[in-house]
Short mmCIF file of C-alpha atoms and ligand atoms in Angstrom, two decimals:
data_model
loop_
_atom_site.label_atom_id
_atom_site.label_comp_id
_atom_site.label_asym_id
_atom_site.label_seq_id
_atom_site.Cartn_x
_atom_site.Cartn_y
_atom_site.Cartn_z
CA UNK R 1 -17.11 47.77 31.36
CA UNK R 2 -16.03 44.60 29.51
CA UNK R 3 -17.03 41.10 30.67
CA UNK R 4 -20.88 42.09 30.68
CA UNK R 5 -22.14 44.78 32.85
CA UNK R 6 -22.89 47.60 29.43
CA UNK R 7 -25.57 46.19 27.95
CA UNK R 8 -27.28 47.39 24.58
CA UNK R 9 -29.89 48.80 26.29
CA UNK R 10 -27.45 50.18 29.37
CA UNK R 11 -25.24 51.66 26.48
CA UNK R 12 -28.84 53.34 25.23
CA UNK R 13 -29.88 54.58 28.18
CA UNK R 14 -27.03 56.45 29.10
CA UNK R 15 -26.30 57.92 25.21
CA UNK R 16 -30.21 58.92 25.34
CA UNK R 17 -30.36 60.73 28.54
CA UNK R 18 -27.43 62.53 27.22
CA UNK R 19 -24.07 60.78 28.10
CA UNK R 20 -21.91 58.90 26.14
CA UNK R 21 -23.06 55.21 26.87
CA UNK R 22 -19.93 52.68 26.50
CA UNK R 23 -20.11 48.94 25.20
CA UNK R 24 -16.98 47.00 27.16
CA UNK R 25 -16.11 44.73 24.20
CA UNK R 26 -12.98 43.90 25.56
CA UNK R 27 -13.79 40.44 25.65
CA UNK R 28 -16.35 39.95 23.03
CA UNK R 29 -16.15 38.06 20.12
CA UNK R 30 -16.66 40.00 16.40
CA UNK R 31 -19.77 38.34 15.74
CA UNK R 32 -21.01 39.50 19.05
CA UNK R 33 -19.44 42.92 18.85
CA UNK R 34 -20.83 43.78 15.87
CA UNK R 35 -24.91 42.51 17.04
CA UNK R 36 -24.53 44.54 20.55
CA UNK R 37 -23.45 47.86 18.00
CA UNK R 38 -26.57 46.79 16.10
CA UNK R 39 -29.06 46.17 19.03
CA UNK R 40 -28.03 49.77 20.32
CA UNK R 41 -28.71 51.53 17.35
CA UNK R 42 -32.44 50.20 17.45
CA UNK R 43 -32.16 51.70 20.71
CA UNK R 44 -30.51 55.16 20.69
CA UNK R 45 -29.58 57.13 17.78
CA UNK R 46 -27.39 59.34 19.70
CA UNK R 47 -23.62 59.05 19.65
CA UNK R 48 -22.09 55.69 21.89
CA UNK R 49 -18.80 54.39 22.45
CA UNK R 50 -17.00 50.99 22.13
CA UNK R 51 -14.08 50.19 24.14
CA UNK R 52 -11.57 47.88 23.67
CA UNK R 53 -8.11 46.42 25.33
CA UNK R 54 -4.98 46.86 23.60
CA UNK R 55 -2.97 43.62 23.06
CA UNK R 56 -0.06 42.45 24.51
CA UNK R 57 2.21 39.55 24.31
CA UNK R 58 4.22 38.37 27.38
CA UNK R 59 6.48 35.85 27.53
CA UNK R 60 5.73 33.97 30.18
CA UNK R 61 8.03 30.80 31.04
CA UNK R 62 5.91 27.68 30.74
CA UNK R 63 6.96 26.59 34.63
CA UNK R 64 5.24 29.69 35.88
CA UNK R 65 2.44 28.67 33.74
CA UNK R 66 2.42 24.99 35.22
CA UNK R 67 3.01 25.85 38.97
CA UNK R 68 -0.17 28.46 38.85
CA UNK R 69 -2.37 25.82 36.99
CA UNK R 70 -1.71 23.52 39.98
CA UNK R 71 -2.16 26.11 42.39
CA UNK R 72 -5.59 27.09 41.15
CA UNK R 73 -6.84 23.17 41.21
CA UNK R 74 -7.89 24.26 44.66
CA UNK R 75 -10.81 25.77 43.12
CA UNK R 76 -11.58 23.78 40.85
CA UNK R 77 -11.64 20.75 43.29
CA UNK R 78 -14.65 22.74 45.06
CA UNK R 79 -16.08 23.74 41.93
CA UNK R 80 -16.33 19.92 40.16
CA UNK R 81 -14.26 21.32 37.39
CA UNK R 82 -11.45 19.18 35.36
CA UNK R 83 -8.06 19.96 36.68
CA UNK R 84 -5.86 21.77 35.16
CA UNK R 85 -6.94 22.83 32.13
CA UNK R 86 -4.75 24.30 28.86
CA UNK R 87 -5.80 28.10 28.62
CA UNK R 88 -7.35 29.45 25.82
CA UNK R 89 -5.71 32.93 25.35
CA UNK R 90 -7.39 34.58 22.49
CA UNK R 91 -7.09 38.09 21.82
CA UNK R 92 -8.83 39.94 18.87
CA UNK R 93 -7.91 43.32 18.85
CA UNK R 94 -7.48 43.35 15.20
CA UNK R 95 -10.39 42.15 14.09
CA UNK R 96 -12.87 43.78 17.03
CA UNK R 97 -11.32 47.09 15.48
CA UNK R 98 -12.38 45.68 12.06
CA UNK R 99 -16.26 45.72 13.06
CA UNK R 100 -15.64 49.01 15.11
CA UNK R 101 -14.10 50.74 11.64
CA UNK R 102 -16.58 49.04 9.30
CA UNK R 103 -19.63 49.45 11.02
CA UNK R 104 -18.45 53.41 11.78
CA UNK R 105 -18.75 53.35 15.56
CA UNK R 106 -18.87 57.28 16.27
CA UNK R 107 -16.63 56.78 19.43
CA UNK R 108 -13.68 54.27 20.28
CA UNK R 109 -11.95 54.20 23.19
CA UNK R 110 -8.98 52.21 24.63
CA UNK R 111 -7.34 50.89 27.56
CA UNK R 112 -4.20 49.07 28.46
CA UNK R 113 -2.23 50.23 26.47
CA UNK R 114 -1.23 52.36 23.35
CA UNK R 115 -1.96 51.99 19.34
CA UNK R 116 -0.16 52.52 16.66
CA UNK R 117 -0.94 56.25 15.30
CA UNK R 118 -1.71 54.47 12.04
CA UNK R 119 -4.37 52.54 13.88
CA UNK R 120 -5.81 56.26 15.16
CA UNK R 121 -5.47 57.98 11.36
CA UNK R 122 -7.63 54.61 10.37
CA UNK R 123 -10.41 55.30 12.92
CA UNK R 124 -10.11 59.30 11.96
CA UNK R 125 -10.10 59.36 8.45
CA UNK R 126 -13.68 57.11 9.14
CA UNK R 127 -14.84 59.91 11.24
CA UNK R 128 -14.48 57.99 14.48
CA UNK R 129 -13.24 59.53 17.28
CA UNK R 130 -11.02 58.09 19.51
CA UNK R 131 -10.20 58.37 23.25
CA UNK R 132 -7.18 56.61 25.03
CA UNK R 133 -6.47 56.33 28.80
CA UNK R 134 -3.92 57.11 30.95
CA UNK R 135 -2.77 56.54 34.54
CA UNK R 136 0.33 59.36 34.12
CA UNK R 137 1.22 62.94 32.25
CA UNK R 138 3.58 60.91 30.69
CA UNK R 139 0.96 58.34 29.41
CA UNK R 140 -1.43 61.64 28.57
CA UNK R 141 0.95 63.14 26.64
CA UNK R 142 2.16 59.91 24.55
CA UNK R 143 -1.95 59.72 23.76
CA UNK R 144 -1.80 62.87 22.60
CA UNK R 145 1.14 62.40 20.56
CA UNK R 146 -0.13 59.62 18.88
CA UNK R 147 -3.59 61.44 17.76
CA UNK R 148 -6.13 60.65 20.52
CA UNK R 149 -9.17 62.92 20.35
CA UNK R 150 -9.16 62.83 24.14
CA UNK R 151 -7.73 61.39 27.26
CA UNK R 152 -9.44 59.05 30.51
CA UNK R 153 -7.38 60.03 33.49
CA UNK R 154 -7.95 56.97 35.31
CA UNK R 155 -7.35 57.73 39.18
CA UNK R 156 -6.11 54.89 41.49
CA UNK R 157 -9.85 54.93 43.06
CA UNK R 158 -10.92 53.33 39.86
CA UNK R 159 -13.06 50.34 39.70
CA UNK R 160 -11.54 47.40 37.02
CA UNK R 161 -7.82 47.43 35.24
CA UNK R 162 -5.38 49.91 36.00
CA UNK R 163 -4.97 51.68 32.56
CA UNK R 164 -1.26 51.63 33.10
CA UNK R 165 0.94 50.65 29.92
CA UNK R 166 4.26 53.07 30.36
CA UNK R 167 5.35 52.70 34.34
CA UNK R 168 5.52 49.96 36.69
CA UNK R 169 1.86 49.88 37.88
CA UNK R 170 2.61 51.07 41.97
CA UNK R 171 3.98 54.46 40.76
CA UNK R 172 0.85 54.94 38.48
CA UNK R 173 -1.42 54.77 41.36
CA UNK R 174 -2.13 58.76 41.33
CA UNK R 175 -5.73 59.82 42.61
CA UNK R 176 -8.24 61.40 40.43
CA UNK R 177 -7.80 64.83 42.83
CA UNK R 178 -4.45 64.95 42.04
CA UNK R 179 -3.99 63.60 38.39
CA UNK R 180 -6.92 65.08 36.45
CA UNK R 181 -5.17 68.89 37.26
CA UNK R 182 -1.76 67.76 36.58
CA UNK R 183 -3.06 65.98 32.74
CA UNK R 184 -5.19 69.05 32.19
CA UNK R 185 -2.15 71.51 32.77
CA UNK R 186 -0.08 69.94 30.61
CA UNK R 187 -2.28 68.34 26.97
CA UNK R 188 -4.28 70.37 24.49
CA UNK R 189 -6.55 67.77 24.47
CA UNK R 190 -10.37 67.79 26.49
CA UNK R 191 -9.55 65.32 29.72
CA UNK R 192 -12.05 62.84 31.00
CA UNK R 193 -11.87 62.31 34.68
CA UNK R 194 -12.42 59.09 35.97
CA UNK R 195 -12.22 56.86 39.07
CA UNK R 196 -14.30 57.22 42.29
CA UNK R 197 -16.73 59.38 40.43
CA UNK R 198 -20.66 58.60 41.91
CA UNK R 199 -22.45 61.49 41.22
CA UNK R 200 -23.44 64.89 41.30
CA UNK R 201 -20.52 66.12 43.30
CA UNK R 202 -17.63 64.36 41.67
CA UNK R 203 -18.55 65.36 38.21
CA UNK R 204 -18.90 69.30 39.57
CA UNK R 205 -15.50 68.36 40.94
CA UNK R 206 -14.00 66.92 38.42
CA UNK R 207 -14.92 70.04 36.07
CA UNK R 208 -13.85 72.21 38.60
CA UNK R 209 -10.22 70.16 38.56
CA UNK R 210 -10.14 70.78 34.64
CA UNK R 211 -11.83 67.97 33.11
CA UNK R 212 -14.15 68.23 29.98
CA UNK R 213 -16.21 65.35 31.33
CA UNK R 214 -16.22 62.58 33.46
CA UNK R 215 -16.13 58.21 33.15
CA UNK R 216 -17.80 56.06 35.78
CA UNK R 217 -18.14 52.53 35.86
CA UNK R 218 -19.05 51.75 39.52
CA UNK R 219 -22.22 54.00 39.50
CA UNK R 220 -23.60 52.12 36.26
CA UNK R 221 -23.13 48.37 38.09
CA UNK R 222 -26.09 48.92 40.14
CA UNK R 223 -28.18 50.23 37.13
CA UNK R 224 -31.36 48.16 36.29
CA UNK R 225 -29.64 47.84 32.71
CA UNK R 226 -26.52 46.46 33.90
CA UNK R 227 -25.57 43.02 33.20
CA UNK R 228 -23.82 42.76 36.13
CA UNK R 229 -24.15 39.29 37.87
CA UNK R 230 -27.04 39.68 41.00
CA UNK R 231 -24.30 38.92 43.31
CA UNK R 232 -21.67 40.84 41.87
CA UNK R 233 -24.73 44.33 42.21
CA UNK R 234 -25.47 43.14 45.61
CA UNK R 235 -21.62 43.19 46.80
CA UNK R 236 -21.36 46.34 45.13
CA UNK R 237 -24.76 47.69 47.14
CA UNK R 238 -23.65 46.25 50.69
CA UNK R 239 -19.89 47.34 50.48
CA UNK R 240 -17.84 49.78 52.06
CA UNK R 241 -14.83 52.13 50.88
CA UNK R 242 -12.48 49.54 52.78
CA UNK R 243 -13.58 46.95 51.02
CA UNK R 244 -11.72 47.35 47.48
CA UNK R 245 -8.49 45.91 46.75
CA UNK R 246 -5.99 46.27 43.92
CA UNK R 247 -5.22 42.88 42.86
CA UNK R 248 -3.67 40.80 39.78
CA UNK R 249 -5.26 37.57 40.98
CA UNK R 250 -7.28 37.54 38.53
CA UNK R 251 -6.16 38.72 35.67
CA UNK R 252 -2.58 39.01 36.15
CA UNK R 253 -3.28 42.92 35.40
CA UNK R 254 -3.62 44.46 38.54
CA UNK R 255 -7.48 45.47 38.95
CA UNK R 256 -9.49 46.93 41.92
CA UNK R 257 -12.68 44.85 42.76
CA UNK R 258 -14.44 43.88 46.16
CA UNK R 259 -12.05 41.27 48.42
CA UNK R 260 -13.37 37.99 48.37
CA UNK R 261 -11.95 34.57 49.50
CA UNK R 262 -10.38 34.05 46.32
CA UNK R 263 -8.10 36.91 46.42
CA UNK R 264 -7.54 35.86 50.12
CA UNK R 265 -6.04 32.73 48.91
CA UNK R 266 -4.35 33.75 46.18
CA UNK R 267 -2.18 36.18 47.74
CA UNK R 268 -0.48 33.17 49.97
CA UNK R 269 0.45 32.00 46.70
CA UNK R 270 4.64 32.22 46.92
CA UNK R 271 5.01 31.89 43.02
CA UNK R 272 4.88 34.18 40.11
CA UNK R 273 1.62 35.35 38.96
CA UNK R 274 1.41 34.77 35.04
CA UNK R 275 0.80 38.18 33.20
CA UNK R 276 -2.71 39.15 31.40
CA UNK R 277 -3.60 37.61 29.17
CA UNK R 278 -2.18 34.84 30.51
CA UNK R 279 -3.59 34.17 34.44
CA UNK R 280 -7.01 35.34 32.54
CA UNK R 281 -6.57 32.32 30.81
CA UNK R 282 -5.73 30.39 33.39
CA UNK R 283 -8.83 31.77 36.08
CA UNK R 284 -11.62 31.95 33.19
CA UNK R 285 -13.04 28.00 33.95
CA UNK R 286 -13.16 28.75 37.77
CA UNK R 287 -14.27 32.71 37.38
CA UNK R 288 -17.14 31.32 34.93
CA UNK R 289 -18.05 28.31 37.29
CA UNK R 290 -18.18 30.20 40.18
CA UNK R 291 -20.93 33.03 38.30
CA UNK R 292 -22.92 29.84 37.61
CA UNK R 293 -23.14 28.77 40.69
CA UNK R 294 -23.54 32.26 42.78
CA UNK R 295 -20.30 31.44 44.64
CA UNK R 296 -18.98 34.87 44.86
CA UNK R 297 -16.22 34.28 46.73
CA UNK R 298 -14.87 32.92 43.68
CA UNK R 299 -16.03 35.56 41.13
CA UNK R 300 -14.37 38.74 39.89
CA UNK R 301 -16.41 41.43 41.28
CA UNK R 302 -14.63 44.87 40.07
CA UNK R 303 -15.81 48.06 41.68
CA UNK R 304 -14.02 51.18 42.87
CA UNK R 305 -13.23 52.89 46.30
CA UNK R 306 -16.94 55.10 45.77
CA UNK R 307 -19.07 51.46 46.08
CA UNK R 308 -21.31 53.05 48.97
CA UNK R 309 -22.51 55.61 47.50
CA UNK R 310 -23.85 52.95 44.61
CA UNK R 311 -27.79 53.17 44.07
CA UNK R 312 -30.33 50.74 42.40
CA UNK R 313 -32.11 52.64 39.63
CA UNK R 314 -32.31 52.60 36.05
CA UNK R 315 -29.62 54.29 34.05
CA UNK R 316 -32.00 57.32 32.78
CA UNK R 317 -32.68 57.91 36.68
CA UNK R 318 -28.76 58.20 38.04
CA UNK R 319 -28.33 60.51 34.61
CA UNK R 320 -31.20 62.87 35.58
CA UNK R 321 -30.13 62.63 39.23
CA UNK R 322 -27.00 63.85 38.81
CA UNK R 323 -27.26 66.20 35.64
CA UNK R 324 -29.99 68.05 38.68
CA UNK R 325 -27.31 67.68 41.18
CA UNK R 326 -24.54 69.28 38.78
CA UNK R 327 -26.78 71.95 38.44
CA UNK R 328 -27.51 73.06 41.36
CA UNK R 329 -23.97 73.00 42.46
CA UNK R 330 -22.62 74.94 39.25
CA UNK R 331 -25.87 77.12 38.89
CA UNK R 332 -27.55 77.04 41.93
CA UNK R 333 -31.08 75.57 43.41
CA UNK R 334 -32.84 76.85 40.45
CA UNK R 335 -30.51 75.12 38.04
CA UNK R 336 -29.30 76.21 35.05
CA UNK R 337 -30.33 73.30 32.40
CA UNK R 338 -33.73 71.91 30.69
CA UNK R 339 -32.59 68.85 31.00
CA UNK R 340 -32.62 68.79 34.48
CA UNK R 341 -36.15 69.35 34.49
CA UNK R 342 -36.87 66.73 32.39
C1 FMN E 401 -16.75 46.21 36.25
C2 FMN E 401 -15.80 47.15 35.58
C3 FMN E 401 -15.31 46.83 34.33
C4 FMN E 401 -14.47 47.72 33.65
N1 FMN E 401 -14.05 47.40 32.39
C5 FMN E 401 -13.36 48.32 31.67
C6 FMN E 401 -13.07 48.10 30.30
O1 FMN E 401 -13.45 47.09 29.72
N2 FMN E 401 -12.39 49.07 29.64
C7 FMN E 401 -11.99 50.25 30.24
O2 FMN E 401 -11.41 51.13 29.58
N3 FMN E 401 -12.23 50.45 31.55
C8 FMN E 401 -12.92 49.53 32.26
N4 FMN E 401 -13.21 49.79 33.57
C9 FMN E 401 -12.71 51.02 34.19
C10 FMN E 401 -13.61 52.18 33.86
O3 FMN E 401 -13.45 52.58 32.53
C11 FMN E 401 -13.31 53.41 34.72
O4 FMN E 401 -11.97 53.77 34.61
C12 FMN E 401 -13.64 53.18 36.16
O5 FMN E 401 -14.84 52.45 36.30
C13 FMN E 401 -13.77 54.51 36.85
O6 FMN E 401 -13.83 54.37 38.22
P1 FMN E 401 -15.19 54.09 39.03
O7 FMN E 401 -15.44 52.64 38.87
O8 FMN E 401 -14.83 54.48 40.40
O9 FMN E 401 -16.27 54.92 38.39
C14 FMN E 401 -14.06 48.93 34.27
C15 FMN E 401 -14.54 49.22 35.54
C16 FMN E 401 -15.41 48.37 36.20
C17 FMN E 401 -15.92 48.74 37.55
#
């Protein structure tokens, strides 16, 4: 979960209790990437993950750029920040995937979109393995083609981006009950369920569907490790499964988070909504003003359709909770596993 929630020692708590514990580096810069992978390994020296966002390029015409810029003064107004602003659109992919390949990350994984194979035989022939995601068959299967070690099916439940790089992003709305059986039927490769996934049950389920294992974000926002903002862990804790919306407001890449005012607004707006990177660009003053500030009705505050059953504990707490859960649904009361005892 980019944009702060995985924290070194969130990343270390899950990979420790037995997980795979993720570091969202989406947005991070090199310097930064590369002293998170260092802080966990003082804290874990079990396997961990770092994901990434493919890039892309847009063209965007400047006018669409200009009449969103104005729009968003509105906020910015209320905020006390200068008006209209030139966006800073940095992306870097390539050298993020430098620190992941030189520092020998044992896991990447990627969203958004898909590599070049010669970007997966890089990570391999360094031992890393890699996982892409996918909102489709069709986007499962070009992973596989291009050398992925295995696949996210990312349901439409999903907390965050929509995955979706080969379809208009409406028809890739699939839920996790019905795409995770329909992906496993038809790669080689182990399938990773995700999307509206919050514990014991919906991993059970999610093997039971075919998967090899299971990604959830939600369920981790709440954790005592996550860097979540307060507000952002209390909306998450006090929402219901009606209160998620799909929306490129943000981001320009359509994403599901909790409805606020600022999604309100924006979706009176008449005009084009710039593409990511670009309306990231253009929201990043207000989004960051707005976390200063507590305003959360200004704030990005991603979570997926499974927010109530979101619980305040520490990482190693949700793990053992719902590795005892699994059991006892796959094996019965007794359970089946040490580490459920643990
Ligand atoms: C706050 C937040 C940030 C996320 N950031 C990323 C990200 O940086 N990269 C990624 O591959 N997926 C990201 N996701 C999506 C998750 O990988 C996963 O697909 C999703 O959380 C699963 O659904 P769930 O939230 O219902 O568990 C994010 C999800 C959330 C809630």
């Amino acid at each position: 979960m980019a944009g702060g929630p995985t924290t070194p020692a969130l990343v270390a708590a899950v990979s420790n209790t037995g997980g795979l514990g993720t570091l969202g580096a989406g947005y991070m810069s090199p310097d930064a990437l590369r002293s998170a992978i260092g802080e966990i390994r003082n804290f874990t020296k079990r396997p961990f993950a770092v994901n990434l966002f493919i890039p892309s390029e847009p063209r965007v015409p400047d006018a669409v750029v200009v009449d969103m810029n104005q729009f968003l003064d509105r906020f910015r107004v209320e905020l006390g920040l200068p008006l209209t602003p030139a966006p800073n659109m940095t992306q870097r992919f390539h050298e993020q995937l430098q620190v992941i390949l030189d520092e020998r990350v044992p896991v990447f994984s990627f969203t958004f979109g898909i590599p070049d194979s010669e970007v997966v035989a890089e990570l391999k022939a360094r031992d890393i393995a890699v996982i892409g995601t996918a909102t489709t068959v069709h986007e499962a299967l070009m992973l596989e083609e291009i050398g992925v070690d295995a696949v996210v099916a990312q349901g439409s439940e999903a907390g965050g981006h929509r995955g979706t790089f080969a379809h208009p992003f409406e028809q890739a709305m699939i839920g996790t009950m019905a795409l995770v059986p329909q992906v496993a039927d038809h790669v080689r490769i182990p399938v990773v369920a995700s999307g509206g996934i919050m514990d014991g049950r919906g991993i059970a389920a999610s093997l039971m569907l075919g998967a090899s294992g299971v990604q959830m974000g939600t369920a981790f926002l709440t954790a005592e490790e996550s860097g979540a903002h307060p507000r952002h862990k209390e909306a998450v804790l006090k929402s219901s499964e009606d209160e998620t919306v799909v929306t490129a407001a943000f981001s320009g890449k359509p994403a599901r988070g909790i409805r606020n005012r600022f999604v309100e607004e924006m979706s009176q707006y008449n005009g084009e909504i710039p593409e990511y990177p670009v309306q990231n660009a253009l929201t990043q003053d207000i989004r960051q003003a707005a976390a200063k500030l507590n305003r959360d009705d200004m704030m990005s505050m991603w979570a997926g359709q499974g927010v109530r059953l979101a619980k305040s504990k520490s990482a190693r707490e949700l793990m053992l909770d719902w590795i005892h859960q699994v059991d006892t649904l796959l094996c019965g009361p007794a359970g089946g596993s040490q580490s459920a005892r643990r």
